[in-house]
Amino acid sequence: MCLLSAFTIQFTKASFFPYLEDSINALLAEHIGALQSYHDSIRAEALICLEQLVGVAVAQHGPNDTPLRGVCIQLHPVVQEMCKVSLSTYINVMCEDCEKEPVARACEGVAAILQRVGVVALTITTDDKKRMIDPLMQMVSQLIHEKANCQTATQYEHHEGDEDDDHDSIVMDSVCDLIGTFAKCMGSEFIPYFDQFLKPLLKFTKPSRLHSDRAMVIGCFAEVVGELGSVSVKYADGLLPVIKAGLADEMEGVRRNSAYCVGTLVEATETALSPHVLPLLQCLHPLCIRPAHQQGSDMGGADVDNAIAAVARIIKAMPTVAPIAQVLPVLVANLPFRVDFEECEHVYGMLAGLIQQNDPTILHSLLPQVLTLFADTLSSSKYNDASKAVVRSCVQSMVQNPDIRTLFVNAVNQVNDPNVKQILEQAAN
């Protein structure tokens, strides 16, 4: 089977169910199955197909939607058996395969199964009566420590403690994505495992590592703390120095993920990080100033987008701590977004909240600029529906609020662009 087969399986879904058993045999048959191939690329393609076959079983028997975090559902016997066979295969590949591409596809396959059926997949028992979670976490730990078979078999000169090895974009990126998926589907149950992973992951953030290593792991931290919620405050002392260093990194990818990590950490822990607000804002401030060459361009600037979103999350979480009068003009002056439009919802949600709270800085100093940004959001296809809904609701609430309506009308009159005025008037109705 090849990548074309994987696409066929993916898009035919339940219609492919009559061929499920024969397909599994073609992949797993002893000596002749695709997973027994000498070619690592063929093994990798077979592992992609394997996860898609789980999707066929799910399309036939459910669940129709991914279960909520931490909720174990009852799986149909066919789906459970497919999950068991697939996860066992993935664990075996992670353990024994000497090539990195199949191991990376195995990590991605585990993540995809968790996204389909939820945390119940980790409770399925292996043939030796162990829960899947136990060997999976052991293998993830080995991969993080760079001790797995695929990581040591090709290292001709590997020395304990070396910090300058090339970035393993094949395996470690997939491992970090899998860690984020664990946090998303397990929630607080992932904490004991993340506690073990944190220290070995931190080695990837050292200045001597490649920038891609630092960006990868800081991004992983951002995903995990965003899923774990308020308990993430326990990791703040270990993560904040890394984040602050990352915000000043020379590489945009590291700065971008560091800013994103600030936002998710503050949002997760809320007021628990109030003593760190001013130092964090000082670190974020240079990033919030969009360079001249990015003005009017969509090339680069994701770090600025994420820094602005991080400040917005800080203001939203701790409005009485953040110096809004000093911070807000900087944010507004460096909008609109250029690259990471998914973060817009946080910024415009913050601005809408301040307007509804009658914040004097935004209502008396920045309203024409903010309304112009709102009009850009409503008229552009780059922004998602959630961001547009926030903006439209805010405009309508201003018109309906007698205390703000006059300010809104005056601000619209100060806008020179007739198209902007038209968009705002339509949104107000």
Short mmCIF file of C-alpha atoms in Angstrom, two decimals:
data_model
loop_
_atom_site.label_atom_id
_atom_site.label_comp_id
_atom_site.label_asym_id
_atom_site.label_seq_id
_atom_site.Cartn_x
_atom_site.Cartn_y
_atom_site.Cartn_z
CA MET A 1 0.00 0.00 0.00
CA CYS A 2 1.24 3.51 -0.69
CA LEU A 3 0.44 7.11 0.15
CA LEU A 4 -2.26 7.12 -2.56
CA SER A 5 -3.93 4.28 -0.64
CA ALA A 6 -3.82 6.34 2.55
CA PHE A 7 -5.64 9.18 0.79
CA THR A 8 -8.16 6.72 -0.64
CA ILE A 9 -8.85 5.31 2.82
CA GLN A 10 -9.10 8.76 4.36
CA PHE A 11 -11.70 10.08 1.94
CA THR A 12 -13.80 6.96 1.40
CA LYS A 13 -14.21 6.49 5.18
CA ALA A 14 -16.99 4.01 6.04
CA SER A 15 -17.30 2.97 2.39
CA PHE A 16 -13.89 1.32 2.76
CA PHE A 17 -15.05 -0.84 5.69
CA PRO A 18 -15.60 -4.06 3.61
CA TYR A 19 -11.89 -3.99 2.76
CA LEU A 20 -10.68 -3.40 6.31
CA GLU A 21 -9.57 -6.93 7.17
CA ASP A 22 -7.74 -7.53 3.89
CA SER A 23 -6.02 -4.17 4.20
CA ILE A 24 -4.82 -4.89 7.72
CA ASN A 25 -3.42 -8.22 6.54
CA ALA A 26 -1.62 -6.48 3.68
CA LEU A 27 0.05 -4.19 6.18
CA LEU A 28 0.83 -6.56 9.01
CA ALA A 29 1.26 -10.01 7.45
CA GLU A 30 4.40 -11.70 8.72
CA HIS A 31 7.35 -11.56 6.30
CA ILE A 32 5.33 -10.11 3.40
CA GLY A 33 3.35 -7.23 4.92
CA ALA A 34 4.23 -3.65 4.01
CA LEU A 35 5.51 -3.07 7.54
CA GLN A 36 8.14 -5.77 6.95
CA SER A 37 9.64 -3.89 4.00
CA TYR A 38 13.37 -3.11 3.94
CA HIS A 39 12.54 0.40 2.75
CA ASP A 40 11.84 2.83 5.56
CA SER A 41 9.67 5.00 3.32
CA ILE A 42 7.37 2.05 2.60
CA ARG A 43 7.13 1.23 6.31
CA ALA A 44 6.32 4.88 6.98
CA GLU A 45 3.55 4.90 4.35
CA ALA A 46 2.14 1.69 5.84
CA LEU A 47 1.97 3.33 9.27
CA ILE A 48 0.01 6.24 7.78
CA CYS A 49 -2.41 3.75 6.22
CA LEU A 50 -2.79 1.97 9.56
CA GLU A 51 -4.13 5.06 11.30
CA GLN A 52 -6.47 5.74 8.40
CA LEU A 53 -7.87 2.22 8.79
CA VAL A 54 -8.68 3.06 12.39
CA GLY A 55 -10.54 6.03 10.95
CA VAL A 56 -12.54 3.67 8.73
CA ALA A 57 -13.62 1.64 11.77
CA VAL A 58 -14.53 4.85 13.62
CA ALA A 59 -16.52 6.12 10.64
CA GLN A 60 -18.44 2.83 10.60
CA HIS A 61 -19.04 2.40 14.33
CA GLY A 62 -18.27 5.71 16.03
CA PRO A 63 -17.57 7.77 17.97
CA ASN A 64 -18.78 10.53 15.68
CA ASP A 65 -17.06 13.25 17.73
CA THR A 66 -13.87 13.25 19.76
CA PRO A 67 -14.76 12.61 23.43
CA LEU A 68 -14.21 15.35 25.97
CA ARG A 69 -10.89 15.62 27.73
CA GLY A 70 -10.37 12.82 30.23
CA VAL A 71 -13.65 11.07 29.39
CA CYS A 72 -13.39 7.33 28.69
CA ILE A 73 -16.11 6.17 26.34
CA GLN A 74 -17.21 2.65 25.40
CA LEU A 75 -15.68 1.65 22.08
CA HIS A 76 -17.30 -0.71 19.61
CA PRO A 77 -15.38 -4.02 19.68
CA VAL A 78 -14.14 -3.54 16.11
CA VAL A 79 -12.85 -0.05 16.90
CA GLN A 80 -11.24 -1.25 20.12
CA GLU A 81 -9.47 -4.09 18.32
CA MET A 82 -8.27 -1.74 15.59
CA CYS A 83 -6.93 0.66 18.23
CA LYS A 84 -5.22 -2.19 20.06
CA VAL A 85 -3.56 -3.57 16.92
CA SER A 86 -2.51 -0.13 15.70
CA LEU A 87 -1.15 1.16 19.01
CA SER A 88 0.73 -2.08 19.64
CA THR A 89 2.26 -1.77 16.18
CA TYR A 90 3.21 1.85 16.74
CA ILE A 91 4.83 1.08 20.09
CA ASN A 92 6.81 -1.75 18.50
CA VAL A 93 8.01 0.55 15.72
CA MET A 94 9.00 3.26 18.21
CA CYS A 95 10.95 0.67 20.15
CA GLU A 96 12.65 -1.34 17.41
CA ASP A 97 12.80 0.54 14.10
CA CYS A 98 16.27 1.91 13.32
CA GLU A 99 15.02 4.60 10.95
CA LYS A 100 13.57 7.91 12.03
CA GLU A 101 10.81 8.36 9.46
CA PRO A 102 8.78 5.29 10.51
CA VAL A 103 9.16 6.26 14.18
CA ALA A 104 7.91 9.77 13.42
CA ARG A 105 4.90 8.34 11.56
CA ALA A 106 4.24 6.05 14.53
CA CYS A 107 4.14 9.05 16.89
CA GLU A 108 1.78 10.84 14.53
CA GLY A 109 -0.40 7.72 14.31
CA VAL A 110 -0.74 7.54 18.09
CA ALA A 111 -1.72 11.22 18.20
CA ALA A 112 -4.29 10.73 15.44
CA ILE A 113 -5.91 7.80 17.26
CA LEU A 114 -6.14 9.83 20.46
CA GLN A 115 -7.79 12.62 18.51
CA ARG A 116 -10.35 10.16 17.12
CA VAL A 117 -11.33 8.18 20.24
CA GLY A 118 -9.90 10.11 23.17
CA VAL A 119 -8.16 8.95 26.32
CA VAL A 120 -9.84 5.53 26.29
CA ALA A 121 -7.22 4.41 23.77
CA LEU A 122 -4.59 4.64 26.49
CA THR A 123 -6.52 2.28 28.75
CA ILE A 124 -6.65 -0.57 26.21
CA THR A 125 -4.51 -3.46 27.44
CA THR A 126 -1.72 -5.03 25.44
CA ASP A 127 -1.29 -8.78 25.01
CA ASP A 128 0.85 -8.86 28.15
CA LYS A 129 -1.93 -7.14 30.14
CA LYS A 130 -0.33 -3.69 30.32
CA ARG A 131 -2.28 -0.54 29.60
CA MET A 132 -1.16 1.13 26.39
CA ILE A 133 -0.22 4.25 28.32
CA ASP A 134 2.64 2.52 30.13
CA PRO A 135 4.80 1.42 27.17
CA LEU A 136 3.83 4.56 25.25
CA MET A 137 5.09 6.89 27.96
CA GLN A 138 8.23 4.79 28.35
CA MET A 139 8.96 5.14 24.66
CA VAL A 140 8.26 8.89 24.68
CA SER A 141 10.70 9.21 27.56
CA GLN A 142 13.36 7.34 25.60
CA LEU A 143 12.79 9.55 22.59
CA ILE A 144 13.05 12.72 24.67
CA HIS A 145 16.31 11.45 26.15
CA GLU A 146 17.42 10.68 22.56
CA LYS A 147 18.09 7.08 23.53
CA ALA A 148 15.65 5.28 21.24
CA ASN A 149 16.94 2.81 18.69
CA CYS A 150 16.33 5.15 15.76
CA GLN A 151 18.30 7.91 17.48
CA THR A 152 21.34 5.87 18.45
CA ALA A 153 21.66 3.51 15.49
CA THR A 154 22.80 6.26 13.10
CA GLN A 155 24.98 8.23 15.51
CA TYR A 156 28.54 7.26 14.72
CA GLU A 157 30.01 9.67 17.24
CA HIS A 158 27.47 10.20 19.99
CA HIS A 159 28.69 11.42 23.35
CA GLU A 160 26.66 11.67 26.53
CA GLY A 161 25.63 15.26 27.21
CA ASP A 162 26.40 16.69 23.76
CA GLU A 163 24.28 19.78 23.29
CA ASP A 164 25.12 20.73 19.71
CA ASP A 165 23.67 17.82 17.73
CA ASP A 166 21.64 18.73 14.65
CA HIS A 167 17.95 19.35 15.16
CA ASP A 168 15.98 16.14 14.68
CA SER A 169 13.11 17.55 12.69
CA ILE A 170 11.97 14.08 11.69
CA VAL A 171 11.36 12.47 15.08
CA MET A 172 11.43 15.10 17.80
CA ASP A 173 8.92 17.42 16.14
CA SER A 174 6.48 14.50 16.05
CA VAL A 175 7.28 13.59 19.66
CA CYS A 176 6.56 17.14 20.82
CA ASP A 177 3.27 17.17 18.90
CA LEU A 178 2.36 13.87 20.57
CA ILE A 179 3.11 15.33 24.00
CA GLY A 180 0.71 18.17 23.25
CA THR A 181 -1.94 15.66 22.21
CA PHE A 182 -1.45 13.72 25.44
CA ALA A 183 -2.11 16.92 27.41
CA LYS A 184 -5.16 17.73 25.31
CA CYS A 185 -6.87 14.37 25.76
CA MET A 186 -5.69 13.54 29.31
CA GLY A 187 -5.81 16.92 31.02
CA SER A 188 -4.60 16.79 34.62
CA GLU A 189 -3.94 13.05 34.33
CA PHE A 190 -0.95 13.94 32.17
CA ILE A 191 0.77 15.89 34.97
CA PRO A 192 2.77 12.98 36.48
CA TYR A 193 4.16 12.17 33.05
CA PHE A 194 4.92 15.78 32.12
CA ASP A 195 6.72 16.15 35.43
CA GLN A 196 9.12 13.47 34.21
CA PHE A 197 9.42 14.93 30.71
CA LEU A 198 10.06 18.55 31.68
CA LYS A 199 13.72 18.33 32.69
CA PRO A 200 14.95 16.39 29.63
CA LEU A 201 12.90 18.67 27.39
CA LEU A 202 14.52 21.76 28.90
CA LYS A 203 17.91 20.71 27.51
CA PHE A 204 16.58 21.51 24.04
CA THR A 205 16.16 25.17 25.07
CA LYS A 206 19.83 25.77 25.91
CA PRO A 207 21.52 28.53 23.88
CA SER A 208 23.96 25.97 22.47
CA ARG A 209 21.13 24.06 20.79
CA LEU A 210 19.94 25.04 17.33
CA HIS A 211 17.17 27.62 17.16
CA SER A 212 14.82 25.00 15.74
CA ASP A 213 15.28 22.94 18.92
CA ARG A 214 14.41 25.91 21.09
CA ALA A 215 11.38 26.86 19.04
CA MET A 216 10.13 23.27 18.98
CA VAL A 217 10.21 22.69 22.72
CA ILE A 218 8.97 26.13 23.76
CA GLY A 219 6.05 25.59 21.41
CA CYS A 220 5.46 22.23 23.09
CA PHE A 221 5.46 23.87 26.52
CA ALA A 222 2.91 26.40 25.28
CA GLU A 223 0.54 23.67 24.10
CA VAL A 224 0.87 21.68 27.33
CA VAL A 225 0.33 24.52 29.81
CA GLY A 226 -2.61 25.71 27.75
CA GLU A 227 -4.26 22.32 28.25
CA LEU A 228 -3.32 21.71 31.89
CA GLY A 229 -4.88 24.95 33.17
CA SER A 230 -4.23 26.52 36.55
CA VAL A 231 -1.95 23.73 37.77
CA SER A 232 0.59 25.00 35.22
CA VAL A 233 1.68 27.58 37.78
CA LYS A 234 3.88 24.84 39.27
CA TYR A 235 6.00 25.01 36.12
CA ALA A 236 6.32 28.79 36.04
CA ASP A 237 9.66 29.02 37.86
CA GLY A 238 11.22 26.59 35.41
CA LEU A 239 9.64 28.00 32.26
CA LEU A 240 9.80 31.76 32.78
CA PRO A 241 13.60 32.09 32.40
CA VAL A 242 13.41 30.05 29.21
CA ILE A 243 10.52 32.13 27.90
CA LYS A 244 12.22 35.44 28.68
CA ALA A 245 15.39 34.33 26.93
CA GLY A 246 13.31 33.15 23.99
CA LEU A 247 11.61 36.52 23.64
CA ALA A 248 15.03 38.08 23.02
CA ASP A 249 16.24 35.33 20.68
CA GLU A 250 17.68 36.32 17.31
CA MET A 251 15.38 33.89 15.47
CA GLU A 252 11.76 34.79 14.78
CA GLY A 253 10.47 31.24 15.31
CA VAL A 254 11.84 31.16 18.86
CA ARG A 255 10.45 34.61 19.65
CA ARG A 256 7.08 33.65 18.19
CA ASN A 257 6.71 30.48 20.25
CA SER A 258 8.00 32.20 23.38
CA ALA A 259 5.38 34.92 23.05
CA TYR A 260 2.71 32.29 22.47
CA CYS A 261 3.91 30.46 25.58
CA VAL A 262 3.59 33.64 27.65
CA GLY A 263 0.01 33.98 26.50
CA THR A 264 -1.03 30.40 27.22
CA LEU A 265 0.75 30.35 30.58
CA VAL A 266 -0.88 33.58 31.76
CA GLU A 267 -4.29 32.54 30.45
CA ALA A 268 -4.00 29.18 32.22
CA THR A 269 -2.81 30.51 35.58
CA GLU A 270 -4.54 33.93 35.60
CA THR A 271 -3.73 36.03 38.68
CA ALA A 272 -1.20 33.53 40.03
CA LEU A 273 1.43 35.14 37.82
CA SER A 274 0.63 38.73 38.81
CA PRO A 275 4.12 39.31 40.33
CA HIS A 276 5.60 38.52 36.92
CA VAL A 277 3.34 40.76 34.84
CA LEU A 278 5.55 43.86 34.65
CA PRO A 279 8.78 41.94 33.87
CA LEU A 280 6.95 39.97 31.19
CA LEU A 281 5.52 43.13 29.65
CA GLN A 282 9.00 44.65 29.59
CA CYS A 283 10.25 41.60 27.70
CA LEU A 284 7.30 41.67 25.30
CA HIS A 285 7.46 45.42 24.60
CA PRO A 286 10.25 45.34 21.98
CA LEU A 287 8.45 42.55 20.14
CA CYS A 288 5.22 44.53 19.96
CA ILE A 289 6.89 47.21 17.84
CA ARG A 290 6.45 46.09 14.26
CA PRO A 291 9.58 46.78 12.16
CA ALA A 292 9.20 49.21 9.29
CA HIS A 293 9.82 46.55 6.64
CA GLN A 294 6.80 44.61 7.92
CA GLN A 295 4.40 47.51 7.66
CA GLY A 296 1.90 46.64 4.96
CA SER A 297 3.59 43.28 4.34
CA ASP A 298 2.62 39.72 5.18
CA MET A 299 6.24 38.54 5.12
CA GLY A 300 7.43 37.85 8.66
CA GLY A 301 5.88 39.30 11.75
CA ALA A 302 4.40 36.23 13.40
CA ASP A 303 6.47 37.02 16.48
CA VAL A 304 4.89 40.48 16.66
CA ASP A 305 1.42 39.00 16.22
CA ASN A 306 1.99 36.54 19.04
CA ALA A 307 3.56 39.16 21.30
CA ILE A 308 0.53 41.43 20.86
CA ALA A 309 -1.77 38.49 21.58
CA ALA A 310 0.24 37.63 24.71
CA VAL A 311 -0.14 41.18 26.02
CA ALA A 312 -3.86 41.02 25.26
CA ARG A 313 -4.16 37.84 27.32
CA ILE A 314 -2.29 39.49 30.18
CA ILE A 315 -4.66 42.47 30.14
CA LYS A 316 -7.69 40.19 29.98
CA ALA A 317 -6.48 38.01 32.84
CA MET A 318 -5.21 40.83 35.08
CA PRO A 319 -6.67 44.20 34.01
CA THR A 320 -5.95 45.78 37.39
CA VAL A 321 -2.28 44.80 37.26
CA ALA A 322 -1.39 45.61 33.67
CA PRO A 323 -0.66 49.32 32.97
CA ILE A 324 -3.34 49.61 30.30
CA ALA A 325 -2.83 53.32 29.62
CA GLN A 326 0.82 52.70 28.66
CA VAL A 327 0.39 49.35 26.92
CA LEU A 328 -2.74 49.78 24.84
CA PRO A 329 -1.52 52.56 22.48
CA VAL A 330 1.48 50.40 21.53
CA LEU A 331 -0.73 47.43 20.71
CA VAL A 332 -3.20 49.41 18.62
CA ALA A 333 -0.42 51.18 16.71
CA ASN A 334 1.07 47.84 15.63
CA LEU A 335 -2.14 46.20 14.47
CA PRO A 336 -3.56 44.73 12.26
CA PHE A 337 -2.12 41.24 12.31
CA ARG A 338 0.16 40.12 9.51
CA VAL A 339 0.55 36.34 9.82
CA ASP A 340 -1.03 34.54 12.77
CA PHE A 341 -4.68 35.47 12.34
CA GLU A 342 -5.81 32.71 14.72
CA GLU A 343 -4.57 34.90 17.58
CA CYS A 344 -6.83 37.81 16.59
CA GLU A 345 -9.73 36.57 18.67
CA HIS A 346 -7.74 37.12 21.87
CA VAL A 347 -6.82 40.69 20.95
CA TYR A 348 -10.23 41.81 19.74
CA GLY A 349 -11.91 40.03 22.63
CA MET A 350 -9.71 42.05 24.98
CA LEU A 351 -10.49 45.32 23.18
CA ALA A 352 -14.21 44.57 23.22
CA GLY A 353 -14.04 43.80 26.92
CA LEU A 354 -12.34 47.11 27.69
CA ILE A 355 -14.96 48.99 25.67
CA GLN A 356 -17.77 47.31 27.57
CA GLN A 357 -16.01 48.21 30.83
CA ASN A 358 -15.85 51.89 29.75
CA ASP A 359 -12.06 51.95 29.81
CA PRO A 360 -11.08 55.61 29.35
CA THR A 361 -7.90 54.90 27.35
CA ILE A 362 -9.70 53.12 24.56
CA LEU A 363 -12.89 55.21 24.57
CA HIS A 364 -11.32 58.67 24.70
CA SER A 365 -7.98 58.19 22.97
CA LEU A 366 -8.02 55.19 20.67
CA LEU A 367 -11.58 54.57 19.52
CA PRO A 368 -11.21 55.78 15.88
CA GLN A 369 -8.15 53.58 15.41
CA VAL A 370 -9.83 50.59 17.07
CA LEU A 371 -12.96 50.97 14.94
CA THR A 372 -10.81 51.11 11.80
CA LEU A 373 -9.21 47.82 12.89
CA PHE A 374 -12.66 46.38 13.51
CA ALA A 375 -13.72 47.32 9.99
CA ASP A 376 -10.61 45.66 8.55
CA THR A 377 -11.47 42.48 10.45
CA LEU A 378 -15.04 42.42 9.19
CA SER A 379 -14.05 43.01 5.57
CA SER A 380 -11.10 40.63 5.27
CA SER A 381 -11.27 36.91 4.55
CA LYS A 382 -8.09 36.37 6.60
CA TYR A 383 -9.97 36.58 9.90
CA ASN A 384 -12.00 33.65 11.22
CA ASP A 385 -15.70 33.76 12.03
CA ALA A 386 -15.06 33.86 15.77
CA SER A 387 -13.01 37.07 15.50
CA LYS A 388 -15.64 38.67 13.27
CA ALA A 389 -18.41 37.69 15.68
CA VAL A 390 -16.56 39.36 18.57
CA VAL A 391 -16.11 42.56 16.57
CA ARG A 392 -19.69 42.67 15.27
CA SER A 393 -21.11 42.09 18.75
CA CYS A 394 -18.93 44.86 20.18
CA VAL A 395 -20.00 47.37 17.53
CA GLN A 396 -23.67 46.57 18.12
CA SER A 397 -23.29 46.88 21.89
CA MET A 398 -21.71 50.33 21.51
CA VAL A 399 -24.65 51.52 19.45
CA GLN A 400 -27.14 50.11 21.94
CA ASN A 401 -25.36 51.55 25.00
CA PRO A 402 -26.51 55.16 25.52
CA ASP A 403 -23.33 55.96 27.46
CA ILE A 404 -21.10 54.94 24.56
CA ARG A 405 -23.26 55.62 21.48
CA THR A 406 -22.20 59.26 21.17
CA LEU A 407 -18.53 58.33 21.48
CA PHE A 408 -19.03 55.72 18.77
CA VAL A 409 -20.70 58.19 16.39
CA ASN A 410 -17.98 60.80 16.97
CA ALA A 411 -15.25 58.23 16.41
CA VAL A 412 -16.82 57.06 13.15
CA ASN A 413 -17.01 60.67 11.99
CA GLN A 414 -13.26 61.03 12.59
CA VAL A 415 -12.55 58.16 10.17
CA ASN A 416 -11.59 59.45 6.73
CA ASP A 417 -12.11 56.27 4.74
CA PRO A 418 -15.73 56.04 3.50
CA ASN A 419 -15.45 52.28 3.10
CA VAL A 420 -14.59 51.92 6.78
CA LYS A 421 -17.59 54.05 7.73
CA GLN A 422 -19.88 51.94 5.55
CA ILE A 423 -18.62 48.66 7.07
CA LEU A 424 -19.13 49.98 10.63
CA GLU A 425 -22.60 51.28 9.84
CA GLN A 426 -23.58 47.90 8.40
CA ALA A 427 -22.18 46.10 11.46
CA ALA A 428 -24.10 48.40 13.77
CA ASN A 429 -27.48 47.43 12.28
#
